[in-house]
CSV table of C-alpha atoms in Angstrom, one decimal:
chain,number,residue,atom,x,y,z
A,181,MET,CA,0.0,0.0,0.0
A,182,SER,CA,1.4,3.4,-0.9
A,183,ASP,CA,1.5,6.4,1.4
A,184,LYS,CA,-1.2,8.0,-0.8
A,185,HIS,CA,-3.8,6.1,1.2
A,186,LEU,CA,-2.7,8.2,4.2
A,187,PHE,CA,-4.3,11.2,2.4
A,188,GLN,CA,-7.7,9.8,1.7
A,189,SER,CA,-10.5,11.5,3.5
A,190,GLY,CA,-12.6,9.6,6.0
A,191,THR,CA,-15.3,9.9,8.7
A,192,LEU,CA,-15.7,8.7,12.3
A,193,ASN,CA,-19.4,8.9,12.9
A,194,ARG,CA,-20.2,12.4,11.7
A,195,LEU,CA,-16.7,13.7,12.1
A,196,ALA,CA,-15.3,14.4,8.6
A,197,LEU,CA,-11.5,14.0,8.4
A,198,LYS,CA,-9.4,15.2,5.5
A,199,ASN,CA,-6.7,12.4,5.8
A,200,ARG,CA,-5.8,9.4,7.9
A,201,ILE,CA,-3.2,11.1,10.0
A,202,MET,CA,-3.9,12.2,13.6
A,203,VAL,CA,-1.8,13.5,16.5
A,204,ALA,CA,-1.6,10.9,19.3
A,205,PRO,CA,-2.4,11.9,22.9
A,206,MET,CA,0.8,12.9,24.7
A,207,THR,CA,1.0,14.1,28.3
A,208,ARG,CA,2.8,17.4,28.3
A,209,ILE,CA,2.0,18.8,31.8
A,210,SER,CA,1.8,22.4,30.6
A,211,ALA,CA,-1.4,23.6,32.2
A,212,SER,CA,-1.5,25.8,35.4
A,213,VAL,CA,-1.2,24.2,38.8
A,214,ASP,CA,-5.0,24.1,39.0
A,215,GLY,CA,-5.4,22.5,35.6
A,216,ILE,CA,-6.3,25.4,33.4
A,217,PRO,CA,-4.9,25.3,29.8
A,218,GLY,CA,-3.5,28.6,28.7
A,219,GLU,CA,-2.0,30.4,25.7
A,220,ARG,CA,1.1,28.2,25.7
A,221,MET,CA,-1.1,25.1,25.1
A,222,GLN,CA,-3.1,27.0,22.4
A,223,HIS,CA,0.1,27.7,20.4
A,224,TYR,CA,1.3,24.1,20.9
A,225,TYR,CA,-1.9,22.5,19.5
A,226,GLN,CA,-2.3,25.0,16.7
A,227,ARG,CA,0.9,23.9,15.1
A,228,PHE,CA,-0.4,20.5,14.3
A,229,VAL,CA,-3.4,21.9,12.5
A,230,ARG,CA,-1.1,24.1,10.4
A,231,GLY,CA,1.0,21.1,9.7
A,232,GLY,CA,-1.8,19.2,8.1
A,233,PHE,CA,-3.0,16.6,10.7
A,234,SER,CA,-6.7,15.8,10.2
A,235,ALA,CA,-7.4,15.6,13.9
A,236,ILE,CA,-5.7,16.0,17.3
A,237,ILE,CA,-6.4,13.7,20.3
A,238,THR,CA,-5.5,15.7,23.4
A,239,GLU,CA,-3.4,14.7,26.3
A,240,GLY,CA,-5.4,12.9,29.0
A,241,LEU,CA,-7.7,15.3,30.9
A,242,TYR,CA,-8.8,14.5,34.5
A,243,ILE,CA,-12.5,14.2,35.2
A,244,ASP,CA,-13.2,15.0,38.8
A,245,GLU,CA,-12.0,17.1,41.8
A,246,ALA,CA,-11.1,13.9,43.7
A,247,TRP,CA,-8.9,11.0,42.6
A,248,SER,CA,-8.6,11.2,38.8
A,249,GLN,CA,-5.7,13.7,38.4
A,250,THR,CA,-2.6,11.8,37.4
A,251,TYR,CA,0.2,14.3,37.1
A,252,ALA,CA,1.2,17.8,38.4
A,253,PHE,CA,0.3,20.5,35.9
A,254,GLN,CA,-2.1,18.2,34.0
A,255,ALA,CA,-5.1,19.9,32.4
A,256,GLY,CA,-8.5,19.0,33.7
A,257,LEU,CA,-12.0,19.5,32.5
A,258,VAL,CA,-14.0,19.7,35.7
A,259,ASN,CA,-14.9,23.4,36.2
A,260,ALA,CA,-15.8,26.5,34.3
A,261,LYS,CA,-12.3,27.9,34.2
A,262,GLN,CA,-10.8,24.7,32.7
A,263,SER,CA,-13.7,24.5,30.2
A,264,ALA,CA,-13.0,28.1,29.1
A,265,GLY,CA,-9.3,27.4,28.7
A,266,TRP,CA,-10.1,24.5,26.4
A,267,ARG,CA,-12.8,26.4,24.6
A,268,ALA,CA,-10.1,29.0,23.6
A,269,ILE,CA,-8.0,26.1,22.2
A,270,THR,CA,-10.9,24.4,20.3
A,271,ASP,CA,-12.0,27.7,18.8
A,272,ARG,CA,-8.5,28.3,17.5
A,273,ILE,CA,-8.3,24.8,16.1
A,274,HIS,CA,-11.7,25.1,14.4
A,275,GLN,CA,-10.8,28.5,12.9
A,276,ARG,CA,-7.9,26.8,11.1
A,277,GLY,CA,-10.1,24.0,9.9
A,278,GLY,CA,-8.9,21.4,12.3
A,279,LYS,CA,-10.7,18.8,14.5
A,280,ILE,CA,-9.9,18.0,18.1
A,281,ILE,CA,-10.9,15.1,20.3
A,282,ALA,CA,-10.8,15.2,24.1
A,283,GLN,CA,-9.2,12.2,25.8
A,284,LEU,CA,-10.6,11.6,29.3
A,285,MET,CA,-8.8,9.7,32.0
A,286,HIS,CA,-8.6,8.6,35.6
A,287,ALA,CA,-5.3,7.8,37.2
A,288,GLY,CA,-6.4,5.2,39.7
A,289,ALA,CA,-3.5,3.7,41.6
A,290,ILE,CA,-0.7,5.5,39.6
A,291,SER,CA,-1.6,9.1,40.5
A,292,GLN,CA,1.6,11.0,41.4
A,293,GLY,CA,0.6,14.7,41.4
A,294,ASN,CA,-3.0,15.2,42.5
A,295,ILE,CA,-3.8,18.6,43.9
A,296,TYR,CA,-7.1,17.5,45.3
A,297,ARG,CA,-6.0,14.6,47.6
A,298,SER,CA,-3.0,12.5,48.3
A,299,ASP,CA,-4.6,9.0,48.7
A,300,THR,CA,-5.4,6.8,45.7
A,301,LEU,CA,-8.0,4.3,44.6
A,302,ALA,CA,-7.8,1.1,42.6
A,303,PRO,CA,-9.8,-2.0,41.8
A,304,SER,CA,-7.8,-3.9,44.5
A,305,ALA,CA,-5.4,-2.8,47.2
A,306,ILE,CA,-2.3,-3.9,45.4
A,307,GLN,CA,1.0,-2.1,45.3
A,308,PRO,CA,1.6,-0.7,41.7
A,309,ARG,CA,4.6,-2.0,39.9
A,310,GLY,CA,7.4,0.4,39.0
A,311,GLU,CA,8.1,3.9,40.2
A,312,GLN,CA,6.7,7.3,39.7
A,313,LEU,CA,7.8,9.1,36.5
A,314,GLY,CA,10.5,11.6,37.0
A,315,PHE,CA,9.8,13.6,33.8
A,316,TYR,CA,6.3,14.2,35.2
A,317,HIS,CA,7.7,15.5,38.5
A,318,GLY,CA,7.2,12.2,40.4
A,319,HIS,CA,9.7,10.3,42.5
A,320,GLY,CA,9.8,7.0,44.5
A,321,ALA,CA,7.2,4.3,44.8
A,322,TYR,CA,3.5,4.8,44.1
A,323,PRO,CA,1.4,4.8,47.3
A,324,LEU,CA,-0.6,1.7,48.2
A,325,PRO,CA,-4.2,2.3,46.9
A,326,ARG,CA,-7.4,1.6,48.7
A,327,GLU,CA,-9.9,-0.9,47.1
A,328,MET,CA,-12.8,0.9,45.5
A,329,ASP,CA,-16.3,0.3,46.7
A,330,GLU,CA,-19.4,0.2,44.5
A,331,GLU,CA,-20.3,3.8,45.3
A,332,GLN,CA,-16.9,5.0,44.2
A,333,ILE,CA,-17.0,2.9,41.0
A,334,GLN,CA,-20.4,4.5,40.1
A,335,GLN,CA,-18.9,8.0,40.8
A,336,VAL,CA,-16.1,7.2,38.3
A,337,ILE,CA,-18.7,6.2,35.7
A,338,ASP,CA,-20.7,9.4,36.3
A,339,SER,CA,-17.6,11.5,36.2
A,340,PHE,CA,-16.6,10.2,32.8
A,341,ALA,CA,-20.1,10.9,31.5
A,342,HIS,CA,-20.5,14.3,33.0
A,343,THR,CA,-17.0,15.4,31.8
A,344,ALA,CA,-17.7,14.1,28.3
A,345,ALA,CA,-20.9,16.2,28.2
A,346,ARG,CA,-18.9,19.3,29.4
A,347,ALA,CA,-16.2,18.6,26.7
A,348,ILE,CA,-18.8,18.7,23.9
A,349,GLY,CA,-21.3,21.3,25.3
A,350,GLU,CA,-19.0,23.8,27.0
A,351,ALA,CA,-15.4,23.2,25.7
A,352,GLY,CA,-16.3,22.7,22.0
A,353,PHE,CA,-14.5,19.4,21.3
A,354,ASP,CA,-15.4,17.4,18.3
A,355,GLY,CA,-15.3,14.0,20.0
A,356,ILE,CA,-14.4,12.0,23.1
A,357,GLU,CA,-11.8,9.3,23.6
A,358,ILE,CA,-12.0,7.3,26.8
A,359,HIS,CA,-8.5,6.4,28.0
A,360,GLY,CA,-8.7,2.6,28.8
A,361,ALA,CA,-5.0,2.0,28.2
A,362,ASN,CA,-1.4,2.4,29.6
A,363,GLY,CA,-2.0,1.3,33.2
A,364,TYR,CA,-4.5,4.0,34.3
A,365,LEU,CA,-7.7,3.2,36.2
A,366,LEU,CA,-9.8,1.5,33.5
A,367,ASP,CA,-6.7,-0.5,32.5
A,368,GLN,CA,-6.2,-1.5,36.1
A,369,PHE,CA,-9.7,-3.0,36.2
A,370,PHE,CA,-8.9,-4.8,32.9
A,371,THR,CA,-5.5,-6.2,34.0
A,372,ASP,CA,-5.4,-9.6,35.7
A,373,TYR,CA,-2.8,-8.8,38.4
A,374,THR,CA,-4.2,-5.4,39.4
A,375,ASN,CA,-7.9,-6.6,39.6
A,376,GLN,CA,-8.4,-9.3,42.2
A,377,ARG,CA,-12.1,-8.6,42.7
A,378,SER,CA,-14.7,-11.3,43.0
A,379,ASP,CA,-17.7,-9.1,42.3
A,380,ARG,CA,-19.1,-8.2,38.9
A,381,TRP,CA,-16.1,-5.9,38.2
A,382,GLY,CA,-13.6,-8.8,38.3
A,383,GLY,CA,-13.1,-12.2,36.7
A,384,ASP,CA,-12.1,-13.3,33.3
A,385,ILE,CA,-10.8,-10.9,30.6
A,386,VAL,CA,-14.3,-9.9,29.4
A,387,ALA,CA,-15.6,-9.4,32.9
A,388,ARG,CA,-12.6,-7.3,33.7
A,389,LEU,CA,-13.6,-5.1,30.8
A,390,SER,CA,-16.9,-4.4,32.4
A,391,LEU,CA,-16.0,-1.0,33.9
A,392,THR,CA,-14.7,0.2,30.5
A,393,LEU,CA,-17.9,-1.0,28.8
A,394,ALA,CA,-20.0,0.7,31.6
A,395,VAL,CA,-18.2,4.0,31.0
A,396,ILE,CA,-18.7,3.7,27.2
A,397,ALA,CA,-22.4,3.2,27.8
A,398,ALA,CA,-22.7,6.1,30.2
A,399,VAL,CA,-20.8,8.5,28.0
A,400,ARG,CA,-22.8,7.5,25.0
A,401,GLN,CA,-26.1,8.1,26.8
A,402,ARG,CA,-24.9,11.6,27.9
A,403,VAL,CA,-23.5,12.8,24.6
A,404,GLY,CA,-25.9,11.1,22.2
A,405,HIS,CA,-25.3,9.0,19.1
A,406,ASP,CA,-24.1,11.8,16.8
A,407,VAL,CA,-20.9,12.6,18.8
A,408,THR,CA,-17.7,10.7,17.9
A,409,LEU,CA,-16.7,8.4,20.7
A,410,GLY,CA,-13.6,6.2,20.9
A,411,ILE,CA,-11.7,4.0,23.3
A,412,ARG,CA,-8.0,3.6,23.7
A,413,LEU,CA,-6.6,0.2,24.7
A,414,SER,CA,-3.0,-1.1,25.1
A,415,GLN,CA,-1.0,-4.0,26.5
A,416,GLY,CA,1.9,-2.0,27.9
A,417,LYS,CA,1.6,0.4,30.7
A,418,VAL,CA,3.6,3.4,31.9
A,419,ASN,CA,4.6,1.4,35.0
A,420,ASP,CA,4.8,-2.1,33.3
A,421,PHE,CA,6.1,-1.5,29.8
A,422,GLN,CA,6.4,-5.2,28.8
A,423,HIS,CA,3.0,-6.4,29.9
A,424,LYS,CA,1.1,-8.7,27.6
A,425,TRP,CA,-2.5,-9.9,28.0
A,426,ARG,CA,-2.3,-13.3,29.7
A,427,GLU,CA,-5.2,-14.6,27.6
A,428,GLY,CA,-3.3,-14.0,24.4
A,429,GLU,CA,-4.9,-13.8,21.0
A,430,ALA,CA,-8.0,-15.7,22.0
A,431,GLY,CA,-8.7,-13.2,24.8
A,432,ALA,CA,-7.9,-10.2,22.6
A,433,ARG,CA,-10.5,-11.4,20.1
A,434,GLN,CA,-13.1,-11.5,22.8
A,435,VAL,CA,-12.2,-8.0,23.9
A,436,PHE,CA,-12.3,-6.5,20.5
A,437,ALA,CA,-15.7,-8.2,19.7
A,438,ALA,CA,-17.1,-6.8,23.0
A,439,ILE,CA,-15.8,-3.3,22.2
A,440,ALA,CA,-17.4,-3.4,18.8
A,441,GLN,CA,-20.7,-4.3,20.3
A,442,ALA,CA,-20.4,-1.5,22.8
A,443,GLY,CA,-21.2,1.1,20.2
A,444,VAL,CA,-17.9,3.1,20.0
A,445,ASP,CA,-17.0,4.8,16.7
A,446,TYR,CA,-13.4,3.8,16.9
A,447,LEU,CA,-10.8,1.7,18.7
A,448,HIS,CA,-7.4,3.3,19.3
A,449,LEU,CA,-4.7,0.7,19.8
A,450,THR,CA,-1.3,1.6,21.1
A,451,GLU,CA,1.7,-0.7,21.2
A,452,TYR,CA,5.4,-0.1,21.5
A,453,ASP,CA,5.6,-1.1,17.8
A,454,ALA,CA,2.2,-1.4,16.2
A,455,LEU,CA,3.4,-3.5,13.3
A,456,GLN,CA,5.0,-6.3,15.4
A,457,PRO,CA,3.3,-9.6,16.5
A,458,ALA,CA,1.2,-8.9,19.7
A,459,PHE,CA,1.9,-12.3,21.2
A,460,ALA,CA,4.8,-14.7,21.2
A,461,ASP,CA,2.7,-17.6,19.8
A,462,SER,CA,1.0,-15.6,17.0
A,463,PRO,CA,2.3,-13.8,13.9
A,464,LEU,CA,-0.5,-11.2,14.0
A,465,SER,CA,-0.2,-7.7,15.3
A,466,LEU,CA,-2.8,-6.3,17.7
A,467,VAL,CA,-4.3,-4.3,14.7
A,468,GLN,CA,-4.6,-7.5,12.6
A,469,ILE,CA,-6.3,-9.3,15.4
A,470,ALA,CA,-8.7,-6.5,16.0
A,471,ARG,CA,-9.5,-6.2,12.3
A,472,GLN,CA,-10.4,-9.9,12.2
A,473,ALA,CA,-12.4,-9.8,15.4
A,474,ALA,CA,-14.2,-6.5,14.7
A,475,PRO,CA,-14.3,-6.2,10.9
A,476,ASN,CA,-16.5,-3.1,10.8
A,477,LEU,CA,-15.0,-1.1,13.7
A,478,PRO,CA,-12.7,1.8,12.7
A,479,ILE,CA,-9.2,1.3,14.1
A,480,ILE,CA,-6.5,3.9,14.9
A,481,ALA,CA,-3.0,2.4,15.1
A,482,ASN,CA,-0.3,3.9,17.3
A,483,GLY,CA,3.2,2.9,18.1
A,484,ALA,CA,6.5,3.5,16.2
A,485,LEU,CA,4.7,4.7,13.1
A,486,SER,CA,7.3,7.4,12.6
A,487,ASP,CA,7.5,7.7,8.9
A,488,ALA,CA,5.4,7.2,5.7
A,489,SER,CA,6.4,3.6,5.2
A,490,THR,CA,5.5,2.4,8.7
A,491,ALA,CA,2.3,4.4,8.7
A,492,ALA,CA,1.2,2.9,5.4
A,493,GLN,CA,2.0,-0.6,6.6
A,494,ALA,CA,-0.4,0.0,9.6
A,495,LEU,CA,-3.1,0.8,7.1
A,496,GLU,CA,-2.2,-2.3,5.2
A,497,GLN,CA,-2.6,-4.4,8.3
A,498,GLY,CA,-6.1,-3.2,8.8
A,499,ALA,CA,-5.9,0.2,10.5
A,500,ASP,CA,-8.2,3.0,9.2
A,501,TYR,CA,-6.1,5.8,10.7
A,502,VAL,CA,-2.7,6.3,12.3
A,503,SER,CA,-1.8,8.5,15.3
A,504,ILE,CA,1.7,9.9,15.4
A,505,GLY,CA,3.4,10.7,18.7
A,506,LYS,CA,7.1,11.5,19.1
A,507,SER,CA,7.6,12.0,15.4
A,508,ALA,CA,4.8,14.6,15.5
A,509,LEU,CA,6.7,16.4,18.2
A,510,ALA,CA,9.7,16.5,16.0
A,511,ASN,CA,7.6,17.3,12.9
A,512,PRO,CA,4.4,19.2,13.7
A,513,ASP,CA,4.1,19.5,9.9
A,514,TRP,CA,4.5,15.7,9.5
A,515,PRO,CA,1.6,15.3,7.0
A,516,MET,CA,2.9,18.1,4.8
A,517,ARG,CA,6.4,16.7,4.9
A,518,ILE,CA,5.2,13.3,3.8
A,519,ARG,CA,3.0,14.8,1.1
A,520,ASP,CA,5.9,16.9,-0.3
A,521,ALA,CA,8.6,14.2,0.2
A,522,VAL,CA,10.5,16.4,2.6
A,523,GLU,CA,12.9,14.7,5.0
A,524,LEU,CA,11.6,14.2,8.5
A,525,ARG,CA,13.4,15.6,11.5
A,526,VAL,CA,14.6,13.0,14.0
A,527,PHE,CA,13.0,13.1,17.4
A,528,ASP,CA,15.3,14.5,20.1
A,529,LYS,CA,14.6,12.9,23.5
A,530,ASN,CA,15.9,15.9,25.2
A,531,LEU,CA,12.7,17.6,24.3
A,532,LEU,CA,11.1,15.7,27.2
A,533,ALA,CA,13.9,16.5,29.6
A,534,PRO,CA,14.2,17.3,32.5
A,535,SER,CA,10.4,17.3,32.4
A,536,ALA,CA,7.9,16.7,29.6
A,537,ASP,CA,6.4,20.1,29.5
A,538,VAL,CA,6.1,22.1,26.3
A,539,LYS,CA,9.3,23.8,25.4
A,540,ASN,CA,9.8,27.3,23.9
A,541,CYS,CA,11.3,25.8,20.8
A,542,GLU,CA,7.9,24.1,20.1
A,543,LEU,CA,6.0,27.3,20.0
A,544,VAL,CA,7.8,28.9,17.0
C-alpha cells in the first residue's frame, strides 16, 4: 500500500477528516497548577493543524476534583475555568479548519501529582509496579491504593459521562476518547494482576472489561449517538512496559468483539511497535487481530509509526487511521512533509527532559 492512502478522506461517525493522520495523545503537563490550559497550550496545539493533521487527540484530561488527576500541571475539564481554557483552544483549532478530540482519563493507583487529595483508589489494594515518572515530577514508589467500593465505582462512571458532556457542550470538542490504556484506572480494572475482585467488576478478561464498557455506555447516553466516541486500549503500561494480556490472541478477540458491540466509533490501539506480533505464539499484530475480530470497527493504530512507510504498513494491516506521537513532536508538519517528500526531523529525546512540559522551541 502506498502512502497515498494516508491522504484519503474519512469519517468517524459524523466527524469528517481530511486524511488518515492524527496527533496521538501525549501528556505534556503544561497547564496551570490548578489544571487550566493557557496560551502556551493554544500555540502548541495549533501547530499540528497548520502542519496538516486531520485531527488532534488531546493529552489525557482528568475528570473530577477527587482521585482522577494523574500528574502535576495536568489539564482538567471539571470546572468553568478549565472549560473556558479548552474552549479557547478548540475555537482556534476550528478557525484553522482542524478537529480536536478530548481524551478523558482517571489515574487510579498511579496518580503522582493530585492537587485534590494524596490518597489513591484502585480495583484492588495492590502495590503498583514500577516507580513514579521523573519527567512528570514524580519520585519514588507509588502509594498503596485503597480498594474501591461500589459507590466509588459509580462515581467514576458518572464523572466520565459528566465530563464528556462538558467537553462537547462547553469546551467545544469534536469528539471523546476514553482512556482505557497504559495502566490507568480503566486498564487497572482490565488487568489480571491489578484486579483481584470477586464481584461483577472482576473475573475473566471480558468481565474485567466491564467498567470500560459501563463507561462507554454512560458517555454515549450523555453525549448522544451523533458525537464521535472512541476507546484507547493497550497492553503495555507506563509502569509495566512489557505487559502482555495473559489470555493472548483468543482473549484479545473476545475483547475486540465486545468493544465493537459497545457502540464506539473507533478503537485506538497503542503498542510499542504497532506492526509487530502482539503475542509470542502468533504472527499477528494487535491491529490485525482487532481487524479480524471486529471487521466493521474503525481502528486507529499507534506505536513506532514514525514515517510514511510504517504508517502505510499499519493501514495495510487493517488500521483505518494512524496516530503519530514522538515523530509529530519533531515534525508538527508531519503530513505536509510526507506529502511533499521532505525529509523528517529525528525526534530529540531531550525535548522531554528534564520534564515533559512544552518547550519554547515548540512554540515557534
